[in-house]
PDB file of C-alpha atoms and ligand atoms in Angstrom:
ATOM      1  CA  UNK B 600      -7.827  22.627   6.015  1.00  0.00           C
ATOM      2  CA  UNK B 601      -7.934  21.734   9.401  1.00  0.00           C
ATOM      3  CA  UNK B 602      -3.956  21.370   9.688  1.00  0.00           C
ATOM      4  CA  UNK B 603      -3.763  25.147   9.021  1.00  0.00           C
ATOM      5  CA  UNK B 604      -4.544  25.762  12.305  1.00  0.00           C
ATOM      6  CA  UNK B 605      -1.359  24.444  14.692  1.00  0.00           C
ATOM      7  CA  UNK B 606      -2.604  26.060  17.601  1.00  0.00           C
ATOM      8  CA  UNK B 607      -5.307  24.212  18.256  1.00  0.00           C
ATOM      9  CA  UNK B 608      -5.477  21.043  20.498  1.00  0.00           C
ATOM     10  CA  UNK B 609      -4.568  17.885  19.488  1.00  0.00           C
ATOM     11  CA  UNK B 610      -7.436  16.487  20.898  1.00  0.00           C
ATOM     12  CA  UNK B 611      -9.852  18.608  18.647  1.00  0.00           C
ATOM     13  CA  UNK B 612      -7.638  18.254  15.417  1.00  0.00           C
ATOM     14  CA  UNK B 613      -8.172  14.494  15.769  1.00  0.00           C
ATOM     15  CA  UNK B 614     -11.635  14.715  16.062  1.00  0.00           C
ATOM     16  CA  UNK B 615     -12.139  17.100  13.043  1.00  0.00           C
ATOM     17  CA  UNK B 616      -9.983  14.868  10.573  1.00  0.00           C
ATOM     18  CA  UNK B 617     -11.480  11.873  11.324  1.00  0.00           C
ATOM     19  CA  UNK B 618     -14.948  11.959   9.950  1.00  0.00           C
ATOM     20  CA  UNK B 619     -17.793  10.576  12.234  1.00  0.00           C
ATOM     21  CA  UNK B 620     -18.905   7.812  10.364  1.00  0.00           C
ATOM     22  CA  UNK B 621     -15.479   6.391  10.026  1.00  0.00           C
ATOM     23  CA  UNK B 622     -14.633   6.933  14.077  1.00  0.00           C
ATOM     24  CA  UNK B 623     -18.079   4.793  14.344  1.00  0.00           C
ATOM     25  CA  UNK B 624     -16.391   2.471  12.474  1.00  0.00           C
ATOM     26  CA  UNK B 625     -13.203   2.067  14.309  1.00  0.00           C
ATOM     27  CA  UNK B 626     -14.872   1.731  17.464  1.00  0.00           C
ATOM     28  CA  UNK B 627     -16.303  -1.454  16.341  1.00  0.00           C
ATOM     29  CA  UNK B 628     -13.629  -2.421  14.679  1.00  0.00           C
ATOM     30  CA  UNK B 629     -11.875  -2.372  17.507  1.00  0.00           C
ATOM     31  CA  UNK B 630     -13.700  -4.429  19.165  1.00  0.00           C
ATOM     32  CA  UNK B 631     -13.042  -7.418  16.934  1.00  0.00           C
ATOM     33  CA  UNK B 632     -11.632 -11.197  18.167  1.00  0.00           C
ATOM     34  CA  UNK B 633      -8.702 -11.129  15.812  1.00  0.00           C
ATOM     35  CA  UNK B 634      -8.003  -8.212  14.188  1.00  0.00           C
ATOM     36  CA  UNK B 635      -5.666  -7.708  10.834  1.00  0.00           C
ATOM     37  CA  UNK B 636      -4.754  -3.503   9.866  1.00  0.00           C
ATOM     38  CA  UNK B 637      -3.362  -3.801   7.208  1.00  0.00           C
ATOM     39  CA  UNK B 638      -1.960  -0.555   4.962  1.00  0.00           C
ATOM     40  CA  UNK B 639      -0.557   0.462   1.771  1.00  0.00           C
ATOM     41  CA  UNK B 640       2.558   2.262   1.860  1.00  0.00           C
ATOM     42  CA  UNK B 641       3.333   5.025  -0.164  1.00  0.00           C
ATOM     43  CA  UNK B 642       0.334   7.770  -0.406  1.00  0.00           C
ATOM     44  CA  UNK B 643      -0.572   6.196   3.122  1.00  0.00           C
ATOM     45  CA  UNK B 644       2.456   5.480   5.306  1.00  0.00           C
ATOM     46  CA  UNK B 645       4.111   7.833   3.732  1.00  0.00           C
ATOM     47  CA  UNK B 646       3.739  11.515   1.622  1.00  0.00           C
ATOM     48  CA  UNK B 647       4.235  10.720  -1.825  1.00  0.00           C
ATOM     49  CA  UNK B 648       7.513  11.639  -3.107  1.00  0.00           C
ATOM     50  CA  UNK B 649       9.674  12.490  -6.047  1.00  0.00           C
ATOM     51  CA  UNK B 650      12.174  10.072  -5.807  1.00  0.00           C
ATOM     52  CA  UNK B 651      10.545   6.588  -4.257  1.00  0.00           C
ATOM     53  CA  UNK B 652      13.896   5.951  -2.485  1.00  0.00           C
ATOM     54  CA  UNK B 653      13.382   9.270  -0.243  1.00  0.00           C
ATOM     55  CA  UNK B 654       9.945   7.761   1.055  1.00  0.00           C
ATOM     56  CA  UNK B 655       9.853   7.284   4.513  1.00  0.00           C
ATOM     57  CA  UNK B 656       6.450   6.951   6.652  1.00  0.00           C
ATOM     58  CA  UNK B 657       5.333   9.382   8.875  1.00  0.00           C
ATOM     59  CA  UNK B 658       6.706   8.947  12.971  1.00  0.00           C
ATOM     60  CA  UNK B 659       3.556   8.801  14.287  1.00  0.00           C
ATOM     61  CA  UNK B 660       1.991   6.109  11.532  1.00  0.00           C
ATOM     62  CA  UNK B 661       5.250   4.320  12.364  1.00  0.00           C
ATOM     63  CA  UNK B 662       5.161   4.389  15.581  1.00  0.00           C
ATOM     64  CA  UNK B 663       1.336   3.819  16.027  1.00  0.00           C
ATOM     65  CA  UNK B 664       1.544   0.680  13.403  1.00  0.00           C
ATOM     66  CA  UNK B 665       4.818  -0.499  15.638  1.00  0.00           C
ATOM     67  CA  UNK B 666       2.440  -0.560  19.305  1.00  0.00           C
ATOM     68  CA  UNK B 667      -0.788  -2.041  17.355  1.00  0.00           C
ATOM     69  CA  UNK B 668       1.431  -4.620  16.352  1.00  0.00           C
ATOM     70  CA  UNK B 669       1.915  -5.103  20.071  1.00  0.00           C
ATOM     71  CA  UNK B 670      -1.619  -5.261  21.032  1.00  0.00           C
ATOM     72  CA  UNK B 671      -2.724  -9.077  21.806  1.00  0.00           C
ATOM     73  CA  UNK B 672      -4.898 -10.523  18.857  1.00  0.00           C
ATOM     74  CA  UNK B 673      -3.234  -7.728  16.747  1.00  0.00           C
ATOM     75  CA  UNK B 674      -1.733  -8.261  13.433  1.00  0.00           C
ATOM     76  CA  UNK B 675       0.172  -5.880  11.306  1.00  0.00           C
ATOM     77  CA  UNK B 676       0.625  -5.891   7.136  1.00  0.00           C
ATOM     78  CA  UNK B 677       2.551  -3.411   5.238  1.00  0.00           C
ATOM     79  CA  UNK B 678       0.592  -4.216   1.674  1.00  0.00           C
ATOM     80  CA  UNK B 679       2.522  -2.571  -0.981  1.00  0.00           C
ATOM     81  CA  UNK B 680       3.445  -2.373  -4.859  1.00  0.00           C
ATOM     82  CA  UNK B 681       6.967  -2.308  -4.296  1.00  0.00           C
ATOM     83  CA  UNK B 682       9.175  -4.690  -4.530  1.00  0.00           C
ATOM     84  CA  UNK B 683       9.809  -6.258  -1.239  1.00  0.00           C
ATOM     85  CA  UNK B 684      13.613  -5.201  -0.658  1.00  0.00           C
ATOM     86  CA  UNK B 685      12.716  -1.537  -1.860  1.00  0.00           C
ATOM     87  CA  UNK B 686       9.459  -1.798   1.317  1.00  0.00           C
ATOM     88  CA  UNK B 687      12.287  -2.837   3.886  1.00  0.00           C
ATOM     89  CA  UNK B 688      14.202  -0.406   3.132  1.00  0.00           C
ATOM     90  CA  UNK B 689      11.600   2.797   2.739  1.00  0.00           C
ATOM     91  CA  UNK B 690       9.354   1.556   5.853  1.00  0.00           C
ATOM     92  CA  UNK B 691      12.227  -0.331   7.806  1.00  0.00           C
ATOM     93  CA  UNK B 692       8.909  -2.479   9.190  1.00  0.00           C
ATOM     94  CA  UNK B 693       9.644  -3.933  12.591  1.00  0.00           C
ATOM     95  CA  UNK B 694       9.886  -7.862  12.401  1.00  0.00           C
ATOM     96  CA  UNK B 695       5.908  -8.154  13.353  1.00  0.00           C
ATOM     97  CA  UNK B 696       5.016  -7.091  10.426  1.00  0.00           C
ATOM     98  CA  UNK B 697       3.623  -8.823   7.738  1.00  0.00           C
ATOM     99  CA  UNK B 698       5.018  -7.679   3.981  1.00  0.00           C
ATOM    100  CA  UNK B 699       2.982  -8.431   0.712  1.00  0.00           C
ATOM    101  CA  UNK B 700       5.644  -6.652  -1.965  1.00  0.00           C
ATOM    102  CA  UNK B 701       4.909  -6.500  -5.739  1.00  0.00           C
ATOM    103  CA  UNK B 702       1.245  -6.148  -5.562  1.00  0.00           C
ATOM    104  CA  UNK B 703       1.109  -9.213  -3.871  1.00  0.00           C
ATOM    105  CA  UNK B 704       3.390 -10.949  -5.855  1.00  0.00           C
ATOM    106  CA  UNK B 705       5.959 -11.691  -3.261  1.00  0.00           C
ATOM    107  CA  UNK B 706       5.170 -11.643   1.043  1.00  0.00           C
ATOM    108  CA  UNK B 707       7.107 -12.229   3.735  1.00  0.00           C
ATOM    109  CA  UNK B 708       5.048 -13.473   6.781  1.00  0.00           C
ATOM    110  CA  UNK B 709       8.144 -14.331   8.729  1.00  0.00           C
ATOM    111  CA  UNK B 710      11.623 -16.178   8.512  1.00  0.00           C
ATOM    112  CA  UNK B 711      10.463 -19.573   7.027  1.00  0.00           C
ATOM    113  CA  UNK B 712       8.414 -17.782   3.983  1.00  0.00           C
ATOM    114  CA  UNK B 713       9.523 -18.948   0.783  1.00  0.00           C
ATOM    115  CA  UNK B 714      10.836 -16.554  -1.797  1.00  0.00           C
ATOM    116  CA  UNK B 715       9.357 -15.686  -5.231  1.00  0.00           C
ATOM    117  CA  UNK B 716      10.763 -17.965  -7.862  1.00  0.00           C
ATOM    118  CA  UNK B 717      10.241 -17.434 -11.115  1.00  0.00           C
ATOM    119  CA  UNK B 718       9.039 -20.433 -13.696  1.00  0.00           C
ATOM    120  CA  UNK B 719      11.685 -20.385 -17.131  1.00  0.00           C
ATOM    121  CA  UNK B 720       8.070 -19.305 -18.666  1.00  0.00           C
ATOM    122  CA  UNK B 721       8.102 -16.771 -16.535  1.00  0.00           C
ATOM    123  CA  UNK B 722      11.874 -15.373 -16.414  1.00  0.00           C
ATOM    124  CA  UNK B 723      11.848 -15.330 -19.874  1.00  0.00           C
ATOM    125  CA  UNK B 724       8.811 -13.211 -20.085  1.00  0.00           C
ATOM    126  CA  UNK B 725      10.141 -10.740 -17.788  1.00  0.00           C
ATOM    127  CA  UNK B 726      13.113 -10.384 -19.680  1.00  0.00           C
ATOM    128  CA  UNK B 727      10.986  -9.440 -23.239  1.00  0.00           C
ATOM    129  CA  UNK B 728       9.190  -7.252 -21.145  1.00  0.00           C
ATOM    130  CA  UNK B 729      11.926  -5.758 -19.937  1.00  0.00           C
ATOM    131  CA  UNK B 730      12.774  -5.053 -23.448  1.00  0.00           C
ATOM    132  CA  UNK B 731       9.965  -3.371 -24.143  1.00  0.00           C
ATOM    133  CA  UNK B 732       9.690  -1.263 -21.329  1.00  0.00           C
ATOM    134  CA  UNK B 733      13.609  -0.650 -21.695  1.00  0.00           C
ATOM    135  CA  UNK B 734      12.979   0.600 -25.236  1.00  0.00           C
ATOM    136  CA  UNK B 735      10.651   2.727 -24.447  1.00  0.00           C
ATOM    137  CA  UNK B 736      12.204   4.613 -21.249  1.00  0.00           C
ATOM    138  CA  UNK B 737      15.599   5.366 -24.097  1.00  0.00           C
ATOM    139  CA  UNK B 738      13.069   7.598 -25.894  1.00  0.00           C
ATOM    140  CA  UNK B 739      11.264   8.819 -23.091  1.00  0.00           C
ATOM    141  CA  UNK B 740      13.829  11.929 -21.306  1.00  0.00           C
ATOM    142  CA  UNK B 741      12.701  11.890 -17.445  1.00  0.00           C
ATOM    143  CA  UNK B 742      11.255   8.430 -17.954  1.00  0.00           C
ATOM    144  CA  UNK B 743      12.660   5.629 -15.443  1.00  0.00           C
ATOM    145  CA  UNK B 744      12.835   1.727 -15.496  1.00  0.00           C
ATOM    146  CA  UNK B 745      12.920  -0.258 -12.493  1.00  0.00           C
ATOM    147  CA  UNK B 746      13.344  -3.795 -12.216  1.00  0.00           C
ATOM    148  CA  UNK B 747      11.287  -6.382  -9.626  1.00  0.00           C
ATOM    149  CA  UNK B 748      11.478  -9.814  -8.615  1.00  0.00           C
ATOM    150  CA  UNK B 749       8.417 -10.472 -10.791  1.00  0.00           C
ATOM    151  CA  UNK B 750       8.115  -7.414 -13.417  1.00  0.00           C
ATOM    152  CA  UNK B 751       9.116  -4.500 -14.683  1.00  0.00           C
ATOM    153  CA  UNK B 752       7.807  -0.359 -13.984  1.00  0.00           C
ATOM    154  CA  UNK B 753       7.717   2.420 -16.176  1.00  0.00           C
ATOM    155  CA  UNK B 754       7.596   5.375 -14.045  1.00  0.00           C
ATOM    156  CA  UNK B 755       6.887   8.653 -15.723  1.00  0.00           C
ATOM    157  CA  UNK B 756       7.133  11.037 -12.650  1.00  0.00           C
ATOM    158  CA  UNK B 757      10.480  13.072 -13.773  1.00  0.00           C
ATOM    159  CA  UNK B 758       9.280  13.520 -17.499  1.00  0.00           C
ATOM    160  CA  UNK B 759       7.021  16.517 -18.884  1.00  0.00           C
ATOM    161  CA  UNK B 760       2.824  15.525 -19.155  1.00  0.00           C
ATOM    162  CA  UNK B 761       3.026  14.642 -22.746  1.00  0.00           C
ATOM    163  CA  UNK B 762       6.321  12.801 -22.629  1.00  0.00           C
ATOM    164  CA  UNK B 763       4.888  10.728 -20.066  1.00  0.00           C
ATOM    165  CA  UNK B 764       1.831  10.063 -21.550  1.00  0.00           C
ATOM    166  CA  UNK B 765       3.012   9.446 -24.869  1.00  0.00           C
ATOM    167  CA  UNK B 766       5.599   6.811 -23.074  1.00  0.00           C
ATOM    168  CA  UNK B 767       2.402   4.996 -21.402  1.00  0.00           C
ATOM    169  CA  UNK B 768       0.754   4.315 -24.270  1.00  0.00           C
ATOM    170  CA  UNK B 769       3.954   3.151 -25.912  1.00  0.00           C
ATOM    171  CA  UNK B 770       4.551   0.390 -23.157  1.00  0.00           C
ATOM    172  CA  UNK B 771       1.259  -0.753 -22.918  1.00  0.00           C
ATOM    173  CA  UNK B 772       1.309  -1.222 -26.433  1.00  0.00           C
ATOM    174  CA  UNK B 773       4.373  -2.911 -26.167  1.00  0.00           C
ATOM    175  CA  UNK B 774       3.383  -5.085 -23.767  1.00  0.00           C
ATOM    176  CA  UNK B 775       0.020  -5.413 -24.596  1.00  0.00           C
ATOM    177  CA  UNK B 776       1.626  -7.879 -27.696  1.00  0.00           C
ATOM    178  CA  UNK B 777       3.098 -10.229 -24.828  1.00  0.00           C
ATOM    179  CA  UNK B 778       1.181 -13.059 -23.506  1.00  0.00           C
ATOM    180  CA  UNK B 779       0.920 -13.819 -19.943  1.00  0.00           C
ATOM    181  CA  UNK B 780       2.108 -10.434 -19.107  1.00  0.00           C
ATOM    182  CA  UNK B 781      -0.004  -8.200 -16.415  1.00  0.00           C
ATOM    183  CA  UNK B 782      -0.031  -4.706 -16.948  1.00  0.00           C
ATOM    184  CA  UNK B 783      -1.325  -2.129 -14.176  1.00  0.00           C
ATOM    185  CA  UNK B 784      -1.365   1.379 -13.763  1.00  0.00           C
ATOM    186  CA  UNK B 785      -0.706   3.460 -11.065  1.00  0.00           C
ATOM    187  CA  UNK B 786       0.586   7.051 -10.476  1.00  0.00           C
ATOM    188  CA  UNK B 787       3.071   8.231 -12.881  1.00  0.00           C
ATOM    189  CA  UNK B 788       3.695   4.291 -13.396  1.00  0.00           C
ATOM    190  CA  UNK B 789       3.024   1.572 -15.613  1.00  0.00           C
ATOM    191  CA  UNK B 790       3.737  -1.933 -14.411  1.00  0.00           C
ATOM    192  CA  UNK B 791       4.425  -4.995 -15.851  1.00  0.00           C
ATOM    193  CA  UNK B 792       4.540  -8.288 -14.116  1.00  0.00           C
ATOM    194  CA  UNK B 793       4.844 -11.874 -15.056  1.00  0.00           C
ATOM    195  CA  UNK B 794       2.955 -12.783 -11.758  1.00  0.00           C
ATOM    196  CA  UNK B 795      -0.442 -12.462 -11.501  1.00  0.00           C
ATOM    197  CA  UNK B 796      -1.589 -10.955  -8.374  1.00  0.00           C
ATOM    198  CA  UNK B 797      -3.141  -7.886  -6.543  1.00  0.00           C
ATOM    199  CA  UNK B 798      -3.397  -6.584  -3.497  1.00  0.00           C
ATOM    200  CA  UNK B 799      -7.277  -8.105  -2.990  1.00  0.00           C
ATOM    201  CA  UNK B 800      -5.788 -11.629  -3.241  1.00  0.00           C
ATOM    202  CA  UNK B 801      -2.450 -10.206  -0.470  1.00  0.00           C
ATOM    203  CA  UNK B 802      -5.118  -9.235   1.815  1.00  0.00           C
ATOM    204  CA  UNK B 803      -7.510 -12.859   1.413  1.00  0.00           C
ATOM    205  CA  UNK B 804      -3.798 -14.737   2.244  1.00  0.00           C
ATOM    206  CA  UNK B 805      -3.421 -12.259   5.226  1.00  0.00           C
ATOM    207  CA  UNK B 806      -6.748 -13.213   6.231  1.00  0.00           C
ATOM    208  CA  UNK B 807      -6.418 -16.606   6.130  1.00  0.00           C
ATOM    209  CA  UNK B 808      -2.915 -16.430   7.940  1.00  0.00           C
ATOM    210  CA  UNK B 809      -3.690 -14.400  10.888  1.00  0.00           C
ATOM    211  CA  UNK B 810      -7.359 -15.916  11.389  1.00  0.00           C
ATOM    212  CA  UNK B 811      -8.470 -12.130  11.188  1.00  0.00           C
ATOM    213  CA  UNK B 812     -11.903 -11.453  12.150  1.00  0.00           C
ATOM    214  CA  UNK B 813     -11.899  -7.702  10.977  1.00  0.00           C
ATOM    215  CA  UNK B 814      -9.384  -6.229   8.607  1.00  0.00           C
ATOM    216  CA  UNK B 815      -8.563  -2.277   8.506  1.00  0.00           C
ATOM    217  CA  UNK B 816      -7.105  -1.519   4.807  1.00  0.00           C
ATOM    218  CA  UNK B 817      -6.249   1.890   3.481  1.00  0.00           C
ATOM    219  CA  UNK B 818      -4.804   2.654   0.331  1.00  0.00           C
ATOM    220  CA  UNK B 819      -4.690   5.714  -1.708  1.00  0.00           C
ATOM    221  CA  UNK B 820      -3.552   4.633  -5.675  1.00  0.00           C
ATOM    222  CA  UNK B 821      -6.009   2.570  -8.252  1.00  0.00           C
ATOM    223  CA  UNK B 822      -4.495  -0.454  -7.313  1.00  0.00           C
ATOM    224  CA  UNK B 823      -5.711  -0.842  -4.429  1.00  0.00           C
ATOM    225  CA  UNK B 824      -9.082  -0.820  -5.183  1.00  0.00           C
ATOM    226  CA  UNK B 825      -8.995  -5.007  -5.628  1.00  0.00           C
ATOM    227  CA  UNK B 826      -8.039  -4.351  -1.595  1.00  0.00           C
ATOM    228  CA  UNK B 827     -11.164  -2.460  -1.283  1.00  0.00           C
ATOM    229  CA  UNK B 828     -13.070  -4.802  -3.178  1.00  0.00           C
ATOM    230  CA  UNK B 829     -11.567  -7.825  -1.084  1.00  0.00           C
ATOM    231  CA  UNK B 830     -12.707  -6.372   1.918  1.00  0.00           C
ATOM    232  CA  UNK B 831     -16.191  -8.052   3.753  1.00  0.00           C
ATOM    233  CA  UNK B 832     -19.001  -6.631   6.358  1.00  0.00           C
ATOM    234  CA  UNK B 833     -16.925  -5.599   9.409  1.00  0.00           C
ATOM    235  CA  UNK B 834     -13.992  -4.535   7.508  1.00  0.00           C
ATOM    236  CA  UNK B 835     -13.309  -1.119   7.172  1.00  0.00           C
ATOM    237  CA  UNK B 836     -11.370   0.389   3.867  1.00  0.00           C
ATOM    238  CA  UNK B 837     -10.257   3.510   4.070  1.00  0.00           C
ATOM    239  CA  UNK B 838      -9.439   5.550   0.712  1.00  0.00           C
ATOM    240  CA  UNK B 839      -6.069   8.578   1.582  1.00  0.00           C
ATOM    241  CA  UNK B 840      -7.054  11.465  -0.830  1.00  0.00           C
ATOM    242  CA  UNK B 841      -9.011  11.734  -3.873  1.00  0.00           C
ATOM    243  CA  UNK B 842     -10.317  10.046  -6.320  1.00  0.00           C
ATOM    244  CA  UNK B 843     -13.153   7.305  -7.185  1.00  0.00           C
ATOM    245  CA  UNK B 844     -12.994   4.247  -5.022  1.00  0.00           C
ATOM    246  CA  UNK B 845     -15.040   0.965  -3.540  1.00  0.00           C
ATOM    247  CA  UNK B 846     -13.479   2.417  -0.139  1.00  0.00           C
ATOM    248  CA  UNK B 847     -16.504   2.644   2.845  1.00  0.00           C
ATOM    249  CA  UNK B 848     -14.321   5.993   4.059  1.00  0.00           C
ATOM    250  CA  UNK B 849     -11.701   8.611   3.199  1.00  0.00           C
ATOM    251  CA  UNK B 850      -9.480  10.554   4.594  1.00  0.00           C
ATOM    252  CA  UNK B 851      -7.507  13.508   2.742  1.00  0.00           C
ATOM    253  CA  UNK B 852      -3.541  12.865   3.716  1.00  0.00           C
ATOM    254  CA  UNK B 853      -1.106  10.625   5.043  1.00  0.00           C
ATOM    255  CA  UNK B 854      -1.019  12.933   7.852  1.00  0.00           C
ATOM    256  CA  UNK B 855      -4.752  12.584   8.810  1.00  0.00           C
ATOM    257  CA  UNK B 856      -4.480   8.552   8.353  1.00  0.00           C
ATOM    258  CA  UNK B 857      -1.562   8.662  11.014  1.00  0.00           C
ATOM    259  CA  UNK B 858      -4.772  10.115  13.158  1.00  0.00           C
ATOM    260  CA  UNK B 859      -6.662   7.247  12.512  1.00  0.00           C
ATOM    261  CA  UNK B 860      -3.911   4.530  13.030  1.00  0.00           C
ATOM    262  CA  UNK B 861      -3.398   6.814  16.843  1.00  0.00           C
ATOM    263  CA  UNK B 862      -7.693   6.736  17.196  1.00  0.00           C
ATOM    264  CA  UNK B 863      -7.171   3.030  16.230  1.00  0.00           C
ATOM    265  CA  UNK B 864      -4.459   2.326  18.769  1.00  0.00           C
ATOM    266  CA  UNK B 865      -6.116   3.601  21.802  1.00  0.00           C
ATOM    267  CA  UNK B 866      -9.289   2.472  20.978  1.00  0.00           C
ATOM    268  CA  UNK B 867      -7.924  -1.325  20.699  1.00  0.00           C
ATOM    269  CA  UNK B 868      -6.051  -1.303  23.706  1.00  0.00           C
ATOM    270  CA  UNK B 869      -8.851  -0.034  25.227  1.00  0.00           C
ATOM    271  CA  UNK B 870     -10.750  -3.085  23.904  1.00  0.00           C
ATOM    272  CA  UNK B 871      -8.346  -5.480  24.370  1.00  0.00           C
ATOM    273  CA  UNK B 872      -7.653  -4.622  28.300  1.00  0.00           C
ATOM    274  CA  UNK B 873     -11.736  -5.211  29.112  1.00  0.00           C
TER     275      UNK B 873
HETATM  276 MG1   MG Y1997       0.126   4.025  -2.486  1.00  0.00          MG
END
């Protein structure tokens, strides 16, 4: 690992986490009439944690995602599965930015956005999901429920391998007997919503919104893959860490994205000034 080395220069650190093909890509990227980066949060923003409360993103993703926002014919997304309230308060997003929460089941694109609102259909679904999902985390030690505007998440991180796995397949069994109800996985969660949405569908509204002619999206969990798979020629998708993806690029961390959103920064300023 390149970060093993803190001696050496900034300059050549950037350059040898940010693979080639991918700076190609940015450069013309950043060349683009109207351009839309738009990111996942945790994995991406920010280093995974234990507790999701304790996430915060990285200063220099932060503050690099802050001045892009700045940038004429810039736009700025935070595209996340967290509830919206639960993204303000981990990435405390400056006003710019645009929030999909809930796996694009709620946004926020600026004061006069409406709120989710839930059909009776829908409210009561939630509720037997809850139920199910509630049921399941009482005989599940380390197991957690959290409630969302629009569903309902098992998450599995404090319990033991089997424990968690055994409590997975319980919920989605569970669930699975509900009609209308979404169920996604993630890491170390199981969601259930009542909405039904992903984050390929937040970043075509984005799109739309902001007149975006090129669209930067990185993402580092299974869901967003339907980003990846939303994205068109032009775009770049960027996949943090491992695992399979639809992604054109990866990088390894949260720490070597921040490099890219830096790269990004200078190189559309840069663009933008000419
Ligand atoms: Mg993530």
């Amino acid at each position: 690992m390149v970060t093993d080395l803190p001696q050496r220069p900034a300059a050549g650190r950037r350059a040898a986490v940010i693979p080639p093909e991918l700076r190609t890509a940015l450069a013309t990227l950043a060349t683009a009439d109207e351009l839309l980066v738009a990111t996942d949060f945790d994995g991406v923003m920010a280093p995974l944690v234990q507790r999701a409360e304790d996430a915060r993103p990285l200063p220099e993703s932060a503050a690099a995602l802050r001045a892009l926002a700045e940038v004429p014919h810039t736009s700025t997304a935070l595209i996340s599965g967290r509830a919206l309230a639960s993204l303000r308060h981990a990435a405390s997003p400056e006003p710019e930015t645009l929030l999909v929460g809930s796996h694009g089941a709620e946004t926020w694109t600026g004061p006069n956005a409406e709120p989710l609102q839930l059909t009776p259909v829908q409210a009561a679904l939630l509720a037997r999901a809850r139920q199910a999902v509630a049921s399941v985390v009482d005989a599940s030690p380390g197991c957690r429920l959290e409630d969302k505007p629009a569903g309902v998440v098992l998450h599995t991180r404090g319990a033991p391998d089997d424990v968690a796995s055994a409590a997975v397949d319980a919920a989605r069994g569970r669930l699975g007997e509900l009609d209308g109800v979404q169920v996604t996985d993630g890491k170390r969660v199981l969601e259930a919503s009542v909405v039904h949405s992903n984050k390929g569908e937040g970043i075509r509204a984005l799109r739309e919104l902001t007149g975006a002619s090129a669209v930067l999206f990185a993402g580092d969990d299974v869901t967003d893959e339907h980003g990846f798979a939303a994205l068109q020629r032009g775009d770049v998708g960027i996949k943090v860490g491992p695992g399979a993806t639809a992604a054109g690029f990866r990088v390894d961390s949260p720490a070597d994205f921040a490099e890219v959103l830096t790269h990004l920064l200078q190189l559309r300023r840069a663009a933008v000034e000419n």
